[in-house]
Short mmCIF file of C-alpha atoms in Angstrom, two decimals:
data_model
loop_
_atom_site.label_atom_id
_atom_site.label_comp_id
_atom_site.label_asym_id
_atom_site.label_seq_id
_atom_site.Cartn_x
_atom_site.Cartn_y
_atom_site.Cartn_z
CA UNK A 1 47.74 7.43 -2.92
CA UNK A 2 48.03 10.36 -5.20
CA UNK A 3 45.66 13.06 -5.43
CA UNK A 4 44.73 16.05 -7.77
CA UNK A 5 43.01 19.21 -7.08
CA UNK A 6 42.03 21.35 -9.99
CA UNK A 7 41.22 24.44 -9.39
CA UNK A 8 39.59 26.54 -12.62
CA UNK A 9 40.48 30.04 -12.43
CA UNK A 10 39.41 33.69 -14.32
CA UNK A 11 40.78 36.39 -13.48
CA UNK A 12 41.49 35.35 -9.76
CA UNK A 13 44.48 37.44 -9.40
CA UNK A 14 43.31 38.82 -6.19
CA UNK A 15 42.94 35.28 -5.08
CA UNK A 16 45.06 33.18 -6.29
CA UNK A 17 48.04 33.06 -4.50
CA UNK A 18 46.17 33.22 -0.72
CA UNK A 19 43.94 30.08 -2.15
CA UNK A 20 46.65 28.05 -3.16
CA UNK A 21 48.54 28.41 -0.14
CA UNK A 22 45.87 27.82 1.76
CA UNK A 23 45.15 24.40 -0.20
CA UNK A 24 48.67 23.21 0.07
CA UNK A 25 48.73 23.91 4.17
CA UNK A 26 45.73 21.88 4.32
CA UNK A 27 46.85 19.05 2.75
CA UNK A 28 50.09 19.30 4.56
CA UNK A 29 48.19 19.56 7.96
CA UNK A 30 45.15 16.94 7.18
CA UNK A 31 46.31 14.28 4.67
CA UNK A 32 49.89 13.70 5.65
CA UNK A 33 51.55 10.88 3.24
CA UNK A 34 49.02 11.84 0.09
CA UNK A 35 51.08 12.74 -2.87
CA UNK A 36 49.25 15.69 -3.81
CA UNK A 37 49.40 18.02 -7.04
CA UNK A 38 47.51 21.45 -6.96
CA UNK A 39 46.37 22.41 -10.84
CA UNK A 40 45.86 25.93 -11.61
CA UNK A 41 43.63 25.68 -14.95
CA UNK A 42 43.90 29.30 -16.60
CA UNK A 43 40.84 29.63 -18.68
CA UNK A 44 42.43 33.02 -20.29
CA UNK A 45 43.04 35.45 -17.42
CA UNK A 46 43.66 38.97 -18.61
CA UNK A 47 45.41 40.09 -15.36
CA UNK A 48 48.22 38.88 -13.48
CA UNK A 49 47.36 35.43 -12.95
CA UNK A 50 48.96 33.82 -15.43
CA UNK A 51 52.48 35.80 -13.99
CA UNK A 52 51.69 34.36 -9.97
CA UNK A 53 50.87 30.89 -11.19
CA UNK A 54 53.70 30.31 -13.27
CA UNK A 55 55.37 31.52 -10.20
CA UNK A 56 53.40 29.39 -7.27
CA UNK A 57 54.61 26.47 -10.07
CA UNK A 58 58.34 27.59 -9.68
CA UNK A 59 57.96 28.43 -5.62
CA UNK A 60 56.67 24.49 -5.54
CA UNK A 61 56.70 21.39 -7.07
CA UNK A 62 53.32 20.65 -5.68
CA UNK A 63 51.93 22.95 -8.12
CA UNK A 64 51.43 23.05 -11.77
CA UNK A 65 50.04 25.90 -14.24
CA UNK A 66 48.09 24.96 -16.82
CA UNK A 67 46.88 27.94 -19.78
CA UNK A 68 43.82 27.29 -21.82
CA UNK A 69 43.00 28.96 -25.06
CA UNK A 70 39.09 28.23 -24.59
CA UNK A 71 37.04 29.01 -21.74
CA UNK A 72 35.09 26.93 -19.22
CA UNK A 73 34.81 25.37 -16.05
CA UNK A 74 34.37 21.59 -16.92
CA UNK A 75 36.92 22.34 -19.84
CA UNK A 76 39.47 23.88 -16.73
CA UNK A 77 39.18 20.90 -14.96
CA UNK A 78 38.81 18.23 -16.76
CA UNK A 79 42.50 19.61 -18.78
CA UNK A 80 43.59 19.71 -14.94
CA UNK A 81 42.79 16.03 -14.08
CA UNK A 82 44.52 15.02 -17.63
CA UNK A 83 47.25 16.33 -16.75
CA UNK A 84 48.88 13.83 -14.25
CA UNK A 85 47.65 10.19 -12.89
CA UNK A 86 45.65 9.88 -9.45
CA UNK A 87 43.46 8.16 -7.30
CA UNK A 88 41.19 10.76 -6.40
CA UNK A 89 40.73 13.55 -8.66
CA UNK A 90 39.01 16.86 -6.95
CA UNK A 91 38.32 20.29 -7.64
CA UNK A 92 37.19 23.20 -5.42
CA UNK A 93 35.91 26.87 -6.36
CA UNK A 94 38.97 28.90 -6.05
CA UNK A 95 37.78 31.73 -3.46
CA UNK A 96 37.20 28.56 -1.13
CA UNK A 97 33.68 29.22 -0.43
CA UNK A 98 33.54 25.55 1.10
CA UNK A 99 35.84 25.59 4.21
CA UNK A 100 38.66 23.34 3.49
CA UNK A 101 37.94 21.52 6.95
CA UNK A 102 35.63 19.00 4.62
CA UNK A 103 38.72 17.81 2.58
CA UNK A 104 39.43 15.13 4.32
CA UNK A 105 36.14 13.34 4.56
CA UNK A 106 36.00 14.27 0.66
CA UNK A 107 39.10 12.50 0.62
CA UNK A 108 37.99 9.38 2.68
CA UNK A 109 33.92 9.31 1.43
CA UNK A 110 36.38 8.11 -1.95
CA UNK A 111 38.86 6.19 -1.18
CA UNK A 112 36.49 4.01 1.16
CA UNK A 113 34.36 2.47 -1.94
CA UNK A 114 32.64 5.83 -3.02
CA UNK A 115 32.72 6.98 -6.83
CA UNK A 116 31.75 10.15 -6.21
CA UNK A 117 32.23 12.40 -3.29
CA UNK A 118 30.38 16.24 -2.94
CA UNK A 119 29.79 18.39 -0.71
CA UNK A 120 26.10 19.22 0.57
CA UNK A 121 24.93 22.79 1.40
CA UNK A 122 21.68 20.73 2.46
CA UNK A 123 23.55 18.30 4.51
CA UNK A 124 22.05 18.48 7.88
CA UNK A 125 24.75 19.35 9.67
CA UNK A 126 25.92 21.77 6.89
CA UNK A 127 26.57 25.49 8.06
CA UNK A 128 25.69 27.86 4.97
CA UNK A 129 26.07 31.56 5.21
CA UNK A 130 24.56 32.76 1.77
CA UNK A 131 22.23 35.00 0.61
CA UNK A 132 18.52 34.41 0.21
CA UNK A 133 18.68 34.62 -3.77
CA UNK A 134 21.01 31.98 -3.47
CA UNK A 135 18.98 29.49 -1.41
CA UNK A 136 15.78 29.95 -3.56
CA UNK A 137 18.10 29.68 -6.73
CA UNK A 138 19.47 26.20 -5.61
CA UNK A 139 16.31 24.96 -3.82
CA UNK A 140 14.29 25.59 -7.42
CA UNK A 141 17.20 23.24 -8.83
CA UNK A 142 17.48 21.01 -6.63
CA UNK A 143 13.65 20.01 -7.01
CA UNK A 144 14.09 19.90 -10.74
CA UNK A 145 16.91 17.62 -10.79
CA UNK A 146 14.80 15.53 -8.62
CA UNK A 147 11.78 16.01 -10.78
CA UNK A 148 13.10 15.42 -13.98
CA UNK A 149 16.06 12.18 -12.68
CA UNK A 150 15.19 11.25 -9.32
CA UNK A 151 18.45 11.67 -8.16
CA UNK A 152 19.52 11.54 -5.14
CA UNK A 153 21.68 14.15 -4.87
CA UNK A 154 20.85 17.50 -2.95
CA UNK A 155 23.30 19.96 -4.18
CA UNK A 156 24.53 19.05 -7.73
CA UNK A 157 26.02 22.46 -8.50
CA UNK A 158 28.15 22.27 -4.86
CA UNK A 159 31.66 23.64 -6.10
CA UNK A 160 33.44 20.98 -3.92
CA UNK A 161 33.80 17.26 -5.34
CA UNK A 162 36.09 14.55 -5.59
CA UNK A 163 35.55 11.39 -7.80
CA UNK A 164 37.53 7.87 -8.02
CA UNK A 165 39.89 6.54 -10.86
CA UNK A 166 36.93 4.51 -11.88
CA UNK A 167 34.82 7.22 -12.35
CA UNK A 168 37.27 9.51 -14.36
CA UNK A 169 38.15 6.51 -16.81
CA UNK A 170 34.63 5.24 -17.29
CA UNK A 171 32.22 8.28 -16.75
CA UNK A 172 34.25 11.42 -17.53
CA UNK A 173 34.70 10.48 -21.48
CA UNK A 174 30.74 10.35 -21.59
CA UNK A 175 30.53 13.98 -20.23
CA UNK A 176 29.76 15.98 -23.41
CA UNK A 177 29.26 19.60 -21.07
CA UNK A 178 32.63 21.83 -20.80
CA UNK A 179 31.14 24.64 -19.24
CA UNK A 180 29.19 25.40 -15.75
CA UNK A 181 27.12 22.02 -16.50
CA UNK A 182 29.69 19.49 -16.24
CA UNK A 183 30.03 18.57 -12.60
CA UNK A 184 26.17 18.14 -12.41
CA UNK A 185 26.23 16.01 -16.01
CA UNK A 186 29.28 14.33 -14.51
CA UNK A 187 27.17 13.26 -11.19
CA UNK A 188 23.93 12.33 -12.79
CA UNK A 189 25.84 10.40 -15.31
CA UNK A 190 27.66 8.27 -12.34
CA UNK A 191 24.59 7.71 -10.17
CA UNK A 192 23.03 6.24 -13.69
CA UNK A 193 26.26 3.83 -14.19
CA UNK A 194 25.47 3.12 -10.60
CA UNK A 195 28.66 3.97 -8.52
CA UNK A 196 28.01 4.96 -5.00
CA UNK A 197 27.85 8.78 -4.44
CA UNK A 198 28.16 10.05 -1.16
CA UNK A 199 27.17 13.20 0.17
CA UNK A 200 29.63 15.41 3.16
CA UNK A 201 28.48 18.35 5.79
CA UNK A 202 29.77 21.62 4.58
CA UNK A 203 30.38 24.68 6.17
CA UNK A 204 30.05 27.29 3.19
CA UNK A 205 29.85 30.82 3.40
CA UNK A 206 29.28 33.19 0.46
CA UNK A 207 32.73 35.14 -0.38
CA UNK A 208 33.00 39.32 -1.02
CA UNK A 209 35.92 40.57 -1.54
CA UNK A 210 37.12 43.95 -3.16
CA UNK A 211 37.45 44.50 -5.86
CA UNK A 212 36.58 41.06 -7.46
CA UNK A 213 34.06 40.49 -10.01
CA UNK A 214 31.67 37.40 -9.66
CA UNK A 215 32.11 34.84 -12.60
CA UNK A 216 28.56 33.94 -12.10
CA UNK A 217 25.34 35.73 -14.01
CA UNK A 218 22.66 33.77 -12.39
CA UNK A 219 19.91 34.43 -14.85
CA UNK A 220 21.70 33.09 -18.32
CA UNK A 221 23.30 30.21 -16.07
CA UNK A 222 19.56 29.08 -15.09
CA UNK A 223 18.96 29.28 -18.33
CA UNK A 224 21.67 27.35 -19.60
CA UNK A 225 21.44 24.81 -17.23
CA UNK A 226 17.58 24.70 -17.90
CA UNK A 227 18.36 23.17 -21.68
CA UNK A 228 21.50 21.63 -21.09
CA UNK A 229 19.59 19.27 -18.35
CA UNK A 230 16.71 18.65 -20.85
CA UNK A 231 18.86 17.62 -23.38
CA UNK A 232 20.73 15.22 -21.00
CA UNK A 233 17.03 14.25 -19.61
CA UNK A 234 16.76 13.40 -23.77
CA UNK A 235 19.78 11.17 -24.18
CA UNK A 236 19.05 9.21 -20.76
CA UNK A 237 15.34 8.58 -22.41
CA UNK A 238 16.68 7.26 -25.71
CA UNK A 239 18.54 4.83 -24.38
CA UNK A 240 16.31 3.76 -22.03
CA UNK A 241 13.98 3.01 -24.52
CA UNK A 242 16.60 1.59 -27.40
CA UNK A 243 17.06 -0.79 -24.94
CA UNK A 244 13.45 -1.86 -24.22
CA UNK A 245 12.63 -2.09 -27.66
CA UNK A 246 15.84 -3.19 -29.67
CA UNK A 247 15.07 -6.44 -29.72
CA UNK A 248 11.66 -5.83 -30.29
CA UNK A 249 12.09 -3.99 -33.08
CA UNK A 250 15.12 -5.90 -34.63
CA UNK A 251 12.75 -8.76 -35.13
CA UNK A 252 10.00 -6.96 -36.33
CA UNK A 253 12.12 -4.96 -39.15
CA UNK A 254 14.31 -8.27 -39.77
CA UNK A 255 13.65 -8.33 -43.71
CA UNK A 256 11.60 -5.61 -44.62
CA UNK A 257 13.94 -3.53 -46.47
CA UNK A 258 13.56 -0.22 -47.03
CA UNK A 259 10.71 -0.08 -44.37
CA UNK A 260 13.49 -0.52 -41.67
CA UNK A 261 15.01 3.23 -41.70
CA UNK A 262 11.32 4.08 -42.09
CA UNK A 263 10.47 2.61 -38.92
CA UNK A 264 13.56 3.66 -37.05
CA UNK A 265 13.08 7.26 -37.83
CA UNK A 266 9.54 7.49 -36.63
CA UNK A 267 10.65 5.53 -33.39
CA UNK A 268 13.10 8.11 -32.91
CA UNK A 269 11.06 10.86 -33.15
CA UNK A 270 8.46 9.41 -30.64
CA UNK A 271 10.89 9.07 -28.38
CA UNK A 272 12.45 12.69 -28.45
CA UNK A 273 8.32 13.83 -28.22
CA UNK A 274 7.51 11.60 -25.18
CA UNK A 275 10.96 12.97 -23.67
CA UNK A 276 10.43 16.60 -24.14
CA UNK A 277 7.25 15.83 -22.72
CA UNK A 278 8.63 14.25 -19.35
CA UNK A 279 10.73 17.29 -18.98
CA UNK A 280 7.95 19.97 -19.66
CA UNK A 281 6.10 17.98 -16.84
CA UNK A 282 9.00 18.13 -14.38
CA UNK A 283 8.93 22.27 -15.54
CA UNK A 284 5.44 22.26 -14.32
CA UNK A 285 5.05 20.51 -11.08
CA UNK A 286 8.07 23.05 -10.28
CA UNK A 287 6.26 25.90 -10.96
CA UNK A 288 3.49 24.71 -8.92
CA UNK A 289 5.01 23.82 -5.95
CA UNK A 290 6.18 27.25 -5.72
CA UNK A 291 2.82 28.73 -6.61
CA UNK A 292 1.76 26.95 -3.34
CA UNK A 293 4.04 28.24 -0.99
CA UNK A 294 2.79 30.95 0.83
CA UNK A 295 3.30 34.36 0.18
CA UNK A 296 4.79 33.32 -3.33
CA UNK A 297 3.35 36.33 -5.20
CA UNK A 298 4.64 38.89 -2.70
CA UNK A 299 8.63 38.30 -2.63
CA UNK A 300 10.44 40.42 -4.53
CA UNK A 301 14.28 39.57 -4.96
#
């Protein structure tokens, strides 16, 4: 079996080399016989990480350096995963948050008939160390990816997933997101095609170090991810309903001429209105549920 593991870097000079290592032992240690290849995907460092990947790519065959001219995360990896064949493609946040004890079941939850494999910071028997921004940030999206999808899925954003063949050559061509979005469009987009997803117990705990500067500006990434899931919540309700009502309406404009683009454009448009409105709705019951909670009004973050 033959595995990759992107890992999307910025900047991680401080990082980079420890991580990798670190990656490589645990493979060595916990998946003995798996041909694996470690991608570094270079989304146009500045510092010194170009310099120690080309070098952890020279220090072992194991490892390859990849150098992108255009920035983001589902653009790192998915150049990563192109860039050799597998079985099980994965990537992983490269300061490691996610303790690397979970890779094999990642490894196995695939292998054994899953599509898609992620880890769970709600997972029952998950150990998360993070701060209390953090939890509020991903419980609010959490319920709005259930809200607006009813997925199934309790961490979407978890920086720790692995995904079959299957899924790569069927699903990952339909994933239009290259940035921060992608992993979340990629699982909502598999659950959909209905491949199994399976969810693993993490232990994650938030990383600080020195001297490094967090890629992550929460406010413009809620923001982003806000309209980039109502415009996937869009396309999932268009062809929904292109499917109820092709037929329908193929018989029903079946000679009429120039009336036909007529009627398609108005159907269109309905459908875009009735979709905006099923994601406004979802924005709602959010906002209520939180009104609820007790004490709502008085924390300040």
């Amino acid at each position: 079996m033959r595995l990759i593991i992107a890992l999307p870097v910025l900047n991680e000079e401080l990082l980079l080399r420890r991580s990798v290592e670190r990656v490589l032992e645990s493979v060595r240690l916990t998946l003995p016989g798996v041909e694996c290849l470690v991608v570094i995907a270079d989304n146009g460092s500045t510092d010194r990480t170009k310099e120690i990947g080309l070098l952890l790519a020279q220090e072992n065959q194991s490892v390859r350096y990849l150098r992108l001219t255009e920035r983001g995360k589902g653009r790192a990896v998915l150049a990563a995963w192109q860039s050799a064949p597998a079985d099980v493609f994965t990537f992983m946040d490269i300061d490691l948050s996610t303790d690397l004890k979970a890779l094999p079941s990642l490894y196995e939850a695939v292998i054994t008939g899953g599509g898609v494999a992620s880890g769970s910071r709600f997972h029952p028997q998950s150990k998360v160390m993070r701060s209390r921004f953090r939890r509020w940030y991903s419980f609010g999206y959490r319920t709005l990816l259930h809200l607006l999808f009813k997925t199934s899925v309790s961490d979407a954003p978890c920086g720790f997933k692995a995904i079959s063949r299957a899924v790569f050559e069927q699903i990952v061509p339909q994933v239009e997101d290259r940035r921060w979005f992608f992993d979340t469009e990629l699982i909502l987009r598999a659950e959909r095609a209905g491949f199994v997803l399976q969810e693993i117990p993490v232990i994650w705990q938030e990383q600080t170090i020195a001297g490094r500067k967090s890629r992550v500006l929460a406010p413009r990434l809620a923001v982003e991810y806000l309209f980039r899931l109502i415009s996937l919540k869009n396309d999932c309700n268009d062809l929904d309903r292109a499917n109820k009502i092709h037929f329908s309406a193929r018989v029903a404009n079946r000679g009429r001429g120039c009336c036909r683009g007529r009627c398609d454009f108005i159907t269109a448009g309905f459908v875009r209105f009735v979709a905006w409105g099923d994601a406004w709705l979802g924005m709602a019951r959010l906002v209520t549920a939180f009104a609820r909670r007790p004490g709502f009004l008085l924390v300040r973050y």
